[in-house]
Tab-separated table of C-alpha atoms and ligand atoms in Angstrom:
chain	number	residue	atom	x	y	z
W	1002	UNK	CA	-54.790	32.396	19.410
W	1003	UNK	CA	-51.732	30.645	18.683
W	1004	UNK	CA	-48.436	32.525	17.737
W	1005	UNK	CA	-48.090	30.907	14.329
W	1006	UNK	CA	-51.823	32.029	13.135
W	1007	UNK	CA	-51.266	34.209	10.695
W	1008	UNK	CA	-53.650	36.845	11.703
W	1009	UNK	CA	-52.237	37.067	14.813
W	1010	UNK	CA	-49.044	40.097	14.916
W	1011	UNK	CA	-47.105	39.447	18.149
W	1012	UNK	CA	-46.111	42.213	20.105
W	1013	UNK	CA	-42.626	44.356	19.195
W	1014	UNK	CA	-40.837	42.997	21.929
W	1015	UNK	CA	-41.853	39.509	21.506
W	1016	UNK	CA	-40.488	39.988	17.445
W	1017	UNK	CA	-37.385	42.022	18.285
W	1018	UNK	CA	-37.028	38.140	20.155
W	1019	UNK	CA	-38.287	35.940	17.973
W	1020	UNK	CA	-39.126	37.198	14.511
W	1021	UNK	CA	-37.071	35.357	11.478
W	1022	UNK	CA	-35.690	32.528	13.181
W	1023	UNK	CA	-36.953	28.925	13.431
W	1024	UNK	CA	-34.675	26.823	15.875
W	1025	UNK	CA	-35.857	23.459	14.996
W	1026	UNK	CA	-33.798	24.293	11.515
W	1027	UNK	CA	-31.196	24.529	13.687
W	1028	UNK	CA	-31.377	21.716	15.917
W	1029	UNK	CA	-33.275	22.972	18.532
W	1030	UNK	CA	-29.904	25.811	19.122
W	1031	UNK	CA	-31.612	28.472	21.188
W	1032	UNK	CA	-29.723	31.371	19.732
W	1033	UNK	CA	-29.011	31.091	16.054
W	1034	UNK	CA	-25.522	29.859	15.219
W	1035	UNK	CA	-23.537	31.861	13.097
W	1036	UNK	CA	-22.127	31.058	10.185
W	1037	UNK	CA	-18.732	32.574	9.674
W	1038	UNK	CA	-18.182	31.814	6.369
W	1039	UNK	CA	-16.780	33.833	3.550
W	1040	UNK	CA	-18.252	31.144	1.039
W	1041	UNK	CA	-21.058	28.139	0.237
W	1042	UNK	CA	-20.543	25.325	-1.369
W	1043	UNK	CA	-23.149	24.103	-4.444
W	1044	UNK	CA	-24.788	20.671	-4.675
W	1045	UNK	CA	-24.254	20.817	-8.525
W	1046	UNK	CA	-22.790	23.359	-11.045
W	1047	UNK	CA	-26.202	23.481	-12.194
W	1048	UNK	CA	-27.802	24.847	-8.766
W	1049	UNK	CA	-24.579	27.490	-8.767
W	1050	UNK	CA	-25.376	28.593	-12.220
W	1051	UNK	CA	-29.233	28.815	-10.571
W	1052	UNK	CA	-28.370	30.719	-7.224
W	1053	UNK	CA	-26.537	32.989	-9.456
W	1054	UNK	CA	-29.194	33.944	-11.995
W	1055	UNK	CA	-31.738	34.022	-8.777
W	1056	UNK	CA	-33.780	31.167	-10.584
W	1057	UNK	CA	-33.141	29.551	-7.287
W	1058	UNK	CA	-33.152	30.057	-3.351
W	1059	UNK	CA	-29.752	29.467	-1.677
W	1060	UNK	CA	-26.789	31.796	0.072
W	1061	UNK	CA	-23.888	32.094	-2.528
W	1062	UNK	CA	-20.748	34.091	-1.273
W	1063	UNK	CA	-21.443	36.376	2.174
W	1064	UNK	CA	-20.626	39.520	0.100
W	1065	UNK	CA	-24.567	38.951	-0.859
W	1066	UNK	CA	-25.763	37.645	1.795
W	1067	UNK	CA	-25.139	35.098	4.807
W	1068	UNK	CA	-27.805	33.022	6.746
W	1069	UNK	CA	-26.886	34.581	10.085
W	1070	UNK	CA	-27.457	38.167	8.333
W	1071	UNK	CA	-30.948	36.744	6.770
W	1072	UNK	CA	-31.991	36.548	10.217
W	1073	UNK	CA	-31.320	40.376	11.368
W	1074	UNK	CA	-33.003	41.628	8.225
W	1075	UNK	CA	-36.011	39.740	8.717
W	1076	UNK	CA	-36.141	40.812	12.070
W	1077	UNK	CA	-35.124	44.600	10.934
W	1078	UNK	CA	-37.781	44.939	8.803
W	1079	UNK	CA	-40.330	43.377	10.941
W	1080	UNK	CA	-39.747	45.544	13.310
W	1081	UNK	CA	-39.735	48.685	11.356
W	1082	UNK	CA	-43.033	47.550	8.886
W	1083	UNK	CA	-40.806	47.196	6.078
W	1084	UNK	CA	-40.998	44.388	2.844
W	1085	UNK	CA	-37.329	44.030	3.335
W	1086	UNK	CA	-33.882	45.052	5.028
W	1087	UNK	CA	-30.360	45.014	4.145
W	1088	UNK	CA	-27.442	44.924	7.325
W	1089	UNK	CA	-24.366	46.502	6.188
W	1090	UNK	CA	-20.823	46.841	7.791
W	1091	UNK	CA	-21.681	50.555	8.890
W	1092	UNK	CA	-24.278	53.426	8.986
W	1093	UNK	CA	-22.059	55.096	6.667
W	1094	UNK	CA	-22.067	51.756	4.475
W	1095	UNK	CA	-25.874	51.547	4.384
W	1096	UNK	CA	-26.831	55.355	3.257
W	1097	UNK	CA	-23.513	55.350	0.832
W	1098	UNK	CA	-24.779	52.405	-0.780
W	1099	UNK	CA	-28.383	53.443	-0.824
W	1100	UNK	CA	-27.389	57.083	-2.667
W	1101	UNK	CA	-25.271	55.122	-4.799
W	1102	UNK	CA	-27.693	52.735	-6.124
W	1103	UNK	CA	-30.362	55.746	-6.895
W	1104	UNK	CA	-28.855	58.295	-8.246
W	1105	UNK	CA	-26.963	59.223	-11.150
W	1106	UNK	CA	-25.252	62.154	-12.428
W	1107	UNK	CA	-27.759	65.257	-12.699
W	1108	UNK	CA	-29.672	64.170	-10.666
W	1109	UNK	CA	-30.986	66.330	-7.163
W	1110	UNK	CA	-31.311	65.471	-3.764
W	1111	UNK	CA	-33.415	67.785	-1.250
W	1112	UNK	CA	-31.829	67.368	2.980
W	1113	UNK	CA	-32.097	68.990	5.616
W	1114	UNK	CA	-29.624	71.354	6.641
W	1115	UNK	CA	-28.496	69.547	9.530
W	1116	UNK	CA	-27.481	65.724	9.449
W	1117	UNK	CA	-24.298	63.774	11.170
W	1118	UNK	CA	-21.086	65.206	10.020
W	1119	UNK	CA	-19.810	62.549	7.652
W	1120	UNK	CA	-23.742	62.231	5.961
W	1121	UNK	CA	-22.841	66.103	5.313
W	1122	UNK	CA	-19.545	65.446	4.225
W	1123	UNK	CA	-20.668	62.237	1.835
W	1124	UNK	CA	-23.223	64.612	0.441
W	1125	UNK	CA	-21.069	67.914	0.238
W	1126	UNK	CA	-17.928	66.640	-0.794
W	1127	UNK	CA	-18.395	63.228	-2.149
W	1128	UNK	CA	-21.717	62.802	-4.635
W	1129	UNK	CA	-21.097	66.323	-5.622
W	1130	UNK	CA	-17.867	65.011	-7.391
W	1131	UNK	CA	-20.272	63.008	-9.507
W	1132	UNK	CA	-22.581	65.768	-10.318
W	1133	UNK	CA	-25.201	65.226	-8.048
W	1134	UNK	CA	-26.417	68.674	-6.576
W	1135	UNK	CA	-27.871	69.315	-2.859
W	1136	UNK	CA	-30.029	71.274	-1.729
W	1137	UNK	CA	-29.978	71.843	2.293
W	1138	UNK	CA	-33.613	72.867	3.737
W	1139	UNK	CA	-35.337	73.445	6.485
W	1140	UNK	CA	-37.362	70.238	6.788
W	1141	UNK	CA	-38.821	71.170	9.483
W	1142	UNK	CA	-40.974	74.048	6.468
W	1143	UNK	CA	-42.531	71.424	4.667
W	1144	UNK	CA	-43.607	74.419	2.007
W	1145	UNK	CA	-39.631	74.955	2.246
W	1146	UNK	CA	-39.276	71.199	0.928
W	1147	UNK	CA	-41.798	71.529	-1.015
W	1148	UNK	CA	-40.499	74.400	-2.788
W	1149	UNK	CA	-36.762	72.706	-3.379
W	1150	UNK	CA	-37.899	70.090	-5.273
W	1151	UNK	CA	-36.937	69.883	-8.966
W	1152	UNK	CA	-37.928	67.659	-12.009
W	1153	UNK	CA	-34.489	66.436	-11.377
W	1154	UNK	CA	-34.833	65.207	-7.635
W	1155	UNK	CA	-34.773	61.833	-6.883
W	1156	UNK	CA	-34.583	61.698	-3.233
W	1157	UNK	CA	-35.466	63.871	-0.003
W	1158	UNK	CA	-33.288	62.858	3.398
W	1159	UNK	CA	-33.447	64.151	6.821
W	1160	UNK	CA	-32.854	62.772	10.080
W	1161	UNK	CA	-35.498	63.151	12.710
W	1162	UNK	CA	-34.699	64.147	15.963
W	1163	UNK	CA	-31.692	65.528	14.060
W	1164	UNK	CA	-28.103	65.101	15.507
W	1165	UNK	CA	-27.523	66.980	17.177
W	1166	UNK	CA	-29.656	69.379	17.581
W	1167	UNK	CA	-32.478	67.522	18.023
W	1168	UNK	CA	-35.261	69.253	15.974
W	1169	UNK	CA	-38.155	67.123	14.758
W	1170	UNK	CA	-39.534	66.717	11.511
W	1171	UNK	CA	-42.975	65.989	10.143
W	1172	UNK	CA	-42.643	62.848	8.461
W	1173	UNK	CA	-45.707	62.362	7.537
W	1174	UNK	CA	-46.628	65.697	6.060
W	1175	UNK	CA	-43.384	65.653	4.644
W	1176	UNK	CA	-44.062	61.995	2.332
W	1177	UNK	CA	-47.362	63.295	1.688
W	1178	UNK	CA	-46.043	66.789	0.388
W	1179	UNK	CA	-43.224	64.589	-1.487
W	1180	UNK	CA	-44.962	62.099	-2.911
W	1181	UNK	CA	-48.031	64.423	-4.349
W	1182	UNK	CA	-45.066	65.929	-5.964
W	1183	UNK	CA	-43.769	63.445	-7.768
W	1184	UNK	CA	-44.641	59.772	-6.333
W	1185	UNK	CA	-40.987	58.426	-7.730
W	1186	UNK	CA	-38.931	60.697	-5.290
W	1187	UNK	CA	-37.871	58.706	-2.503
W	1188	UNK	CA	-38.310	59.881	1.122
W	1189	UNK	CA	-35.209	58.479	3.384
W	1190	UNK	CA	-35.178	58.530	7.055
W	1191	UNK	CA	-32.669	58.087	8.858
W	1192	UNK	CA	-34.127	56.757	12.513
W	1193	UNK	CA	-30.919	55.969	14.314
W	1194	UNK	CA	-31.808	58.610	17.239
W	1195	UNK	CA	-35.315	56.921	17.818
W	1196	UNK	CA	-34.822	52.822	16.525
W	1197	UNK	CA	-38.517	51.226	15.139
W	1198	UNK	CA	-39.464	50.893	19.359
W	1199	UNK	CA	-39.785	54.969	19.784
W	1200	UNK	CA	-40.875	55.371	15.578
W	1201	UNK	CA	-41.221	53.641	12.477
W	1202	UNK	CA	-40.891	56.387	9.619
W	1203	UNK	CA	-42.307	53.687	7.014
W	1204	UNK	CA	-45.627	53.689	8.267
W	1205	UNK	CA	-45.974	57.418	8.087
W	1206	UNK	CA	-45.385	57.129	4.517
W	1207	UNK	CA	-41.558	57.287	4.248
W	1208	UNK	CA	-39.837	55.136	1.636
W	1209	UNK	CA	-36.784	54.410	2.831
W	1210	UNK	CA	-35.234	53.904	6.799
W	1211	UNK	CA	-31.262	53.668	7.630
W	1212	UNK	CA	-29.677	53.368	10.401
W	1213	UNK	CA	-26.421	53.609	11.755
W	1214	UNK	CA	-27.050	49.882	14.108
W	1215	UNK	CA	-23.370	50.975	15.693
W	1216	UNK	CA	-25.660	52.203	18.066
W	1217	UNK	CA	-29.137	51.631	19.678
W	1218	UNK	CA	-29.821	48.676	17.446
W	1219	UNK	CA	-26.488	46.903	18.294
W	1220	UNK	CA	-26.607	48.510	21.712
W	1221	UNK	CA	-23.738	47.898	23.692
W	1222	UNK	CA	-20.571	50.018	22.254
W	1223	UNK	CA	-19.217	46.975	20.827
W	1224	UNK	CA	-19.870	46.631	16.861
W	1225	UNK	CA	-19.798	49.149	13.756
W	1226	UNK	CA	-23.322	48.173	11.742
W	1227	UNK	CA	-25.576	49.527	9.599
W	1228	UNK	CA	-29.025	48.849	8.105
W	1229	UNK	CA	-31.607	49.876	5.344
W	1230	UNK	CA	-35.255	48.879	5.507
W	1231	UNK	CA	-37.942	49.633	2.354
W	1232	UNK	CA	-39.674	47.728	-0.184
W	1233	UNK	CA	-38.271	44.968	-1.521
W	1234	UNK	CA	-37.396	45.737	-4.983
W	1235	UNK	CA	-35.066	48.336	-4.040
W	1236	UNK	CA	-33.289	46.226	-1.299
W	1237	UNK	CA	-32.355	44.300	-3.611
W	1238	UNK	CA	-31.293	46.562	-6.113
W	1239	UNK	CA	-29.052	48.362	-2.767
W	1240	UNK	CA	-28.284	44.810	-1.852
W	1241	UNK	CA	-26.751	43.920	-5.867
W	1242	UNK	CA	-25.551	47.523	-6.569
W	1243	UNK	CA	-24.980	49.443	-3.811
W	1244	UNK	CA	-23.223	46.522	-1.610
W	1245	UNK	CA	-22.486	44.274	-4.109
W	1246	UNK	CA	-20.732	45.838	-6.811
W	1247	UNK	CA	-19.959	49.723	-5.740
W	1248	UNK	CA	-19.755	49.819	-1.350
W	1249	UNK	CA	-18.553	46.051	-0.586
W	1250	UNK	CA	-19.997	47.740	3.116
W	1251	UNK	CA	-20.476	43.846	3.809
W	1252	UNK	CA	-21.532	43.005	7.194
W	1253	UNK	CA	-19.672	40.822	9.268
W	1254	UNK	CA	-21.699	37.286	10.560
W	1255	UNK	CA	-20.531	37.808	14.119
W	1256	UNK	CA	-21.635	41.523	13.970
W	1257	UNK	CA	-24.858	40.700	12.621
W	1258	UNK	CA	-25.207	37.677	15.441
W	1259	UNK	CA	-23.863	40.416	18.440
W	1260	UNK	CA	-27.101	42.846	16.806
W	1261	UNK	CA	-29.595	40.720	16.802
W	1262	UNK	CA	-28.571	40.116	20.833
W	1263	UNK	CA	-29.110	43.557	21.174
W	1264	UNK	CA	-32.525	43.628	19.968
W	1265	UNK	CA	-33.724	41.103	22.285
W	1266	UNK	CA	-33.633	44.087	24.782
W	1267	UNK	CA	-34.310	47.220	22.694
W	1268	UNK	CA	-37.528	47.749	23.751
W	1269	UNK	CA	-36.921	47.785	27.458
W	1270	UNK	CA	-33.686	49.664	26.857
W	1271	UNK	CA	-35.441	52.679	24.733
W	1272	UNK	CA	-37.888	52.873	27.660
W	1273	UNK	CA	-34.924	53.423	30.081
W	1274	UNK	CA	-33.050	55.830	28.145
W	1275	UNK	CA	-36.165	57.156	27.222
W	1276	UNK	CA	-37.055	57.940	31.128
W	1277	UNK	CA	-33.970	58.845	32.234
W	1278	UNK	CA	-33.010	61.306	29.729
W	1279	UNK	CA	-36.459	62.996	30.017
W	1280	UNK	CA	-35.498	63.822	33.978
W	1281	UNK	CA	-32.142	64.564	33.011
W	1282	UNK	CA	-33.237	66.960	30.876
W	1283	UNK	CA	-36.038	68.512	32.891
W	1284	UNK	CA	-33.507	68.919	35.918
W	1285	UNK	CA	-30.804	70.621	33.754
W	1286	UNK	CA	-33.264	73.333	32.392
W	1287	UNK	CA	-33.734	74.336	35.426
W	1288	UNK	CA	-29.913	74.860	36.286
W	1289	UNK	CA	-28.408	78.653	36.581
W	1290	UNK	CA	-25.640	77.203	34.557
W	1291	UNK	CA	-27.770	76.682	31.420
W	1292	UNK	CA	-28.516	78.439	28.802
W	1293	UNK	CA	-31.085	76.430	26.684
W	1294	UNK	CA	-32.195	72.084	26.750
W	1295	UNK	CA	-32.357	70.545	23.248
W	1296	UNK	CA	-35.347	67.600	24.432
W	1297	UNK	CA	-38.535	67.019	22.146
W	1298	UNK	CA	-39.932	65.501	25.814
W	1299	UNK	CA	-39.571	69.148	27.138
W	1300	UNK	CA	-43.085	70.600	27.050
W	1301	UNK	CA	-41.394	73.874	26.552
W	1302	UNK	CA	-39.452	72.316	23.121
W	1303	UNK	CA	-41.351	73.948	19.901
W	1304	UNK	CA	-41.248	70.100	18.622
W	1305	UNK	CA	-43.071	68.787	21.692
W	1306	UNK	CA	-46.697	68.173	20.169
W	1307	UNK	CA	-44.623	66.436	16.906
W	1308	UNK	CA	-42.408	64.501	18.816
W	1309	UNK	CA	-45.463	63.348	21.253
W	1310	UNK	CA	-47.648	62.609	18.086
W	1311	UNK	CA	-44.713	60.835	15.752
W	1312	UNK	CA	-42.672	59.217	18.825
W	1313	UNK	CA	-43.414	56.963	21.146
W	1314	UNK	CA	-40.784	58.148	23.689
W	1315	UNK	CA	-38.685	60.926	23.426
W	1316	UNK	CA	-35.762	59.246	23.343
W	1317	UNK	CA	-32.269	59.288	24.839
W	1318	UNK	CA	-30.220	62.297	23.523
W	1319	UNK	CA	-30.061	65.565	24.801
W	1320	UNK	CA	-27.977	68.829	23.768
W	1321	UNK	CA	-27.688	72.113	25.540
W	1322	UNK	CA	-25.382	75.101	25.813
W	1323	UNK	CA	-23.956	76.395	28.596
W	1324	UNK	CA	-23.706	80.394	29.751
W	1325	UNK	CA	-20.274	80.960	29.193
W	1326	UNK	CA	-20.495	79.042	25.525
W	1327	UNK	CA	-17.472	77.150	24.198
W	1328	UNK	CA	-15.364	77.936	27.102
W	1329	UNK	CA	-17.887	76.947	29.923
W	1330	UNK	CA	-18.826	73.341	27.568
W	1331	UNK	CA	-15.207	72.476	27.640
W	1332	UNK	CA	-14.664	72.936	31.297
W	1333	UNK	CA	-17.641	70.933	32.395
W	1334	UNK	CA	-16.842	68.130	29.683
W	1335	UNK	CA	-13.360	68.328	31.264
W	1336	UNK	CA	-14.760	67.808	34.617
W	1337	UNK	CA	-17.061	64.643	34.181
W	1338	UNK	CA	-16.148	61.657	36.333
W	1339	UNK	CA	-18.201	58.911	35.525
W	1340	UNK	CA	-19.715	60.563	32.343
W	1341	UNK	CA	-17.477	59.203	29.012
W	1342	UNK	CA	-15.748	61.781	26.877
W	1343	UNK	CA	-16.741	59.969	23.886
W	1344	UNK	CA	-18.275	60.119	20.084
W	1345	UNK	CA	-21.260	57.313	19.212
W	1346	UNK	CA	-24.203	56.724	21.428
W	1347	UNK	CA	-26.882	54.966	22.547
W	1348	UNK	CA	-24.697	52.880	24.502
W	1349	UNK	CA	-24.838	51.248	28.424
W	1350	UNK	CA	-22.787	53.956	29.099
W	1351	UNK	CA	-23.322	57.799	28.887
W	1352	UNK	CA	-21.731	59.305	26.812
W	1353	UNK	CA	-20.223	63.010	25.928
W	1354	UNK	CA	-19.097	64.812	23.294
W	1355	UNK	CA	-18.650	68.444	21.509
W	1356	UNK	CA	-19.887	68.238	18.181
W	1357	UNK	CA	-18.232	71.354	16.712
W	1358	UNK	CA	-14.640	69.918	17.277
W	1359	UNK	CA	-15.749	66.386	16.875
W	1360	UNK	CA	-19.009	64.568	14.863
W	1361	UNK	CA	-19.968	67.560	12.931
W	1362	UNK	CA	-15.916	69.104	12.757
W	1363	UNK	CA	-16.370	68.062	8.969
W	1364	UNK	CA	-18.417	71.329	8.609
W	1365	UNK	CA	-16.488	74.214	8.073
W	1366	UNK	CA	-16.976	77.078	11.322
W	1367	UNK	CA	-19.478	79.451	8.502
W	1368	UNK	CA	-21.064	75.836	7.835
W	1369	UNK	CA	-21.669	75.585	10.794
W	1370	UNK	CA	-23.547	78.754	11.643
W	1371	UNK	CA	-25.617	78.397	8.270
W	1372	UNK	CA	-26.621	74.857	9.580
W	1373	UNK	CA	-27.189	75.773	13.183
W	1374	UNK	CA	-24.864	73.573	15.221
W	1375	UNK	CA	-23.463	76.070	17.848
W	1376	UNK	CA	-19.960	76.328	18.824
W	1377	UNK	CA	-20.873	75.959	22.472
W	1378	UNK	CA	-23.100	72.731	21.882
W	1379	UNK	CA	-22.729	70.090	24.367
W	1380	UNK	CA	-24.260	66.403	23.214
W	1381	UNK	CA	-25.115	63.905	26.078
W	1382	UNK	CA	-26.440	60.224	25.371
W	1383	UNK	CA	-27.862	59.261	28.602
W	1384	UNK	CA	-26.417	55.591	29.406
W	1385	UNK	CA	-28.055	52.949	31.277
W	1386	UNK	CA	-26.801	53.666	34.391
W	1387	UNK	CA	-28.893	54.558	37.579
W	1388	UNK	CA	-30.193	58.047	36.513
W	1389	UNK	CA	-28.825	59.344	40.143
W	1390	UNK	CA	-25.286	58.694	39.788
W	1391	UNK	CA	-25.615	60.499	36.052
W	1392	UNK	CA	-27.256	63.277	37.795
W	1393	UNK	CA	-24.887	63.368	40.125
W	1394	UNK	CA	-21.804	63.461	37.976
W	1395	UNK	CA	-23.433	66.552	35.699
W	1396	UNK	CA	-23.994	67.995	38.438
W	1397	UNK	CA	-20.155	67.901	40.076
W	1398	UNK	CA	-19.032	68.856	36.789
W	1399	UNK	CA	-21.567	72.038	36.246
W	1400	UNK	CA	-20.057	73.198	39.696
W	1401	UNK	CA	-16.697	72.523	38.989
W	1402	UNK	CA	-16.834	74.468	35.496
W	1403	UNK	CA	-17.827	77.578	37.576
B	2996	4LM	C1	-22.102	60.149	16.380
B	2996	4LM	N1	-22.936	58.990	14.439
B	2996	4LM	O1	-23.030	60.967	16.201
B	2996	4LM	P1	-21.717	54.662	11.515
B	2996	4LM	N2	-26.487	58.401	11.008
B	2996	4LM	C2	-26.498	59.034	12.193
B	2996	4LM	C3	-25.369	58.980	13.027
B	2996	4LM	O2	-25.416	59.604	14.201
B	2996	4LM	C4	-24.221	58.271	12.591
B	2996	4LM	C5	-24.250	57.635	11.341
B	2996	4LM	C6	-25.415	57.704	10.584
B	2996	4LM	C7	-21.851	59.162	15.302
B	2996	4LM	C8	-20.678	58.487	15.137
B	2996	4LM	C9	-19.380	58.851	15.717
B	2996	4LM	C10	-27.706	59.790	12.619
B	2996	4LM	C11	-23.032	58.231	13.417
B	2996	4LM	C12	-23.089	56.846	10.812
B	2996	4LM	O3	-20.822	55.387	12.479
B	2996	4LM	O4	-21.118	54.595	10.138
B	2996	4LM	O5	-22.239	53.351	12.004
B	2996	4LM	O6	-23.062	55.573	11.369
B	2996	4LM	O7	-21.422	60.144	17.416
């Protein structure tokens, strides 16, 4: 069957390659070229006046768009089963300009009770200035959801695994719950832990993805990116309200260009963090230095069944406390060789970092305890690197903190 049959749907790794680009429009250049410009110039003052009342097709000013961005958000929502996507210049851009586009003062929003520090501190401290009222749940209770929801809600968010502790939600049951509800509240997912390779959140009934691209997507520690992936008629209301007129969260063309490099190799790259972070975490469960694994691979993990029926992998972050708490987790960070000390992830490298005094410091200590991020919490994102010499440096650094 040939590739440009319709009926035929290539593979994910063959789209995260090819999917929204045409190189004989762009003669015959293997990689697409990209366009860093701020504007476009019109034919006519007639086909401005068009582009601008969207009577016709054509990029106007990169604030709204850019060719070289068309191309990652064809390929974005390919590959997570979505009508549409919208790259922004952050994670932080994409779900401040989604909440700002769909909701208005009064209205309710239902999360979980544990989500990335600055999502927490967007939600607690900033759309609460506007009269916007959260409710933090349990997501992984679906009858807990269930029973937050209001006449007033207009959208439920969780992240799934969940930085950083890593607990897995239904998604599924969750929409379904949601939606039987009231079919106008949104469900918003935000899949940076897993990417669309390990899950795709849409086709379990979700409404919305986001992702912070900064890292799997983008893949390489060198870009700040962000993405949201839905239906089409609210991209483009995010893309016209949220970016356009209240965010500016633009992204840049040579970010968007450096992402959709990365996704050439996401799929093999999810596979390898995948892998090693699975032995990684199997052989530090069974350290004396331990005190409990965060993994959804682990078969002892209460989300293993969920994670094994929702995910394709298990992906390539792993918490875990030490005996000996805070104290014991700052010695062995302190004693990692190879290992970075280091905020972000998903990168070549592996990275670690302390969530209480760093990507979850904007809760407050009793926030903390009511949201269940530990003060002794250790997060790892297992690199790239031969899983031997990762091994190897955990391990010199768990004897060393003795
Ligand atoms: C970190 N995280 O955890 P930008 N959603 C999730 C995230 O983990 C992040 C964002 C959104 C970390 C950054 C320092 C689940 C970020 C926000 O950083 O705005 O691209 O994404 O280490």
């Amino acid at each position: 069957m040939k590739q440009s049959d319709k009926a035929h749907k290539a593979g994910f790794a063959t789209r995260a390659i090819h999917s929204g680009y045409d190189a004989s429009t762009e003669k015959g250049s293997l990689t697409p070229p990209i366009y860093m410009t701020s504007t476009f110039a019109f034919d006519s003052v007639e086909q401005g006046a068009e582009r601008f009342a969207g009577e016709a097709e054509g990029p106007i000013y990169s604030r709204l768009g850019n060719p070289t961005q068309d191309i990652l958000e064809t390929r974005l929502a390919d590959l997570e089963e979505g009508e549409a996507a919208l790259a922004t210049a952050s994670g932080m851009g994409a779900i401040s300009a989604t909440f700002w586009t769909l909701l208005s003062a009064g209205d309710h929003i239902v999360a979980d009770k544990t989500l990335y520090g600055c999502t927490f501190a967007l939600l607690e401290h900033g759309l609460t200035k506007f009269g916007v009222t959260v409710s933090y749940v349990d997501c992984c209770d679906v009858k807990a959801v269930e029973a937050a929801l209001t006449a007033q809600t207009r959208l439920v968010y969780f992240e799934s695994p969940v930085n950083p502790t890593l607990r897995v939600m239904d998604i599924a049951a969750i929409s379904e719950r949601v939606h039987a509800y009231n079919a106008d509240i949104k469900v918003i997912v935000d899949n940076t832990y897993c990417t669309p390779a390990l899950q795709r959140p849409l086709t379990l009934g979700a409404d919305l993805v986001v992702h912070s691209a900064t890292k799997y997507l983008g893949g390489h520690g060198d870009l700040i990116a962000g993405a949201v992936i839905g239906d089409a008629e609210t991209l483009q209301r995010i893309r016209l309200e949220g970016i356009k007129d209240m965010t500016g969260a633009v992204i840049s063309p040579m970010t968007a260009f450096l992402i959709q490099r990365g996704l050439k190799t996401l799929e093999i790259r999810m596979q390898r963090h995948s892998e090693s972070a699975l032995k990684i975490a199997q052989w530090l469960a069974e350290q004396p230095e331990i005190e409990h694994v965060y993994y959804p691979g682990l078969e002892e993990s209460p989300f293993y069944e969920l994670a094994k029926k929702q995910m394709a992998l298990s992906g390539g972050m792993i918490a875990f406390e030490l005996k000996g708490g805070l104290e014991m987790g700052k010695r062995f960070m302190s004693n990692l060789e190879m290992i970075k000390r280091a905020v972000s992830l998903g990168d070549a490298e592996t990275l670690c970092q302390h969530p209480a005094s760093m990507t979850h410091s904007t809760y407050t200590p009793e926030e903390r305890i009511a949201h269940g991020i530990s003060e002794g919490l250790v997060r790892l994102s297992i690199g790239l690197e031969s899983v031997s010499d990762i091994q190897d440096d955990v391990r010199q650094a768990l004897t060393a903190a003795r």
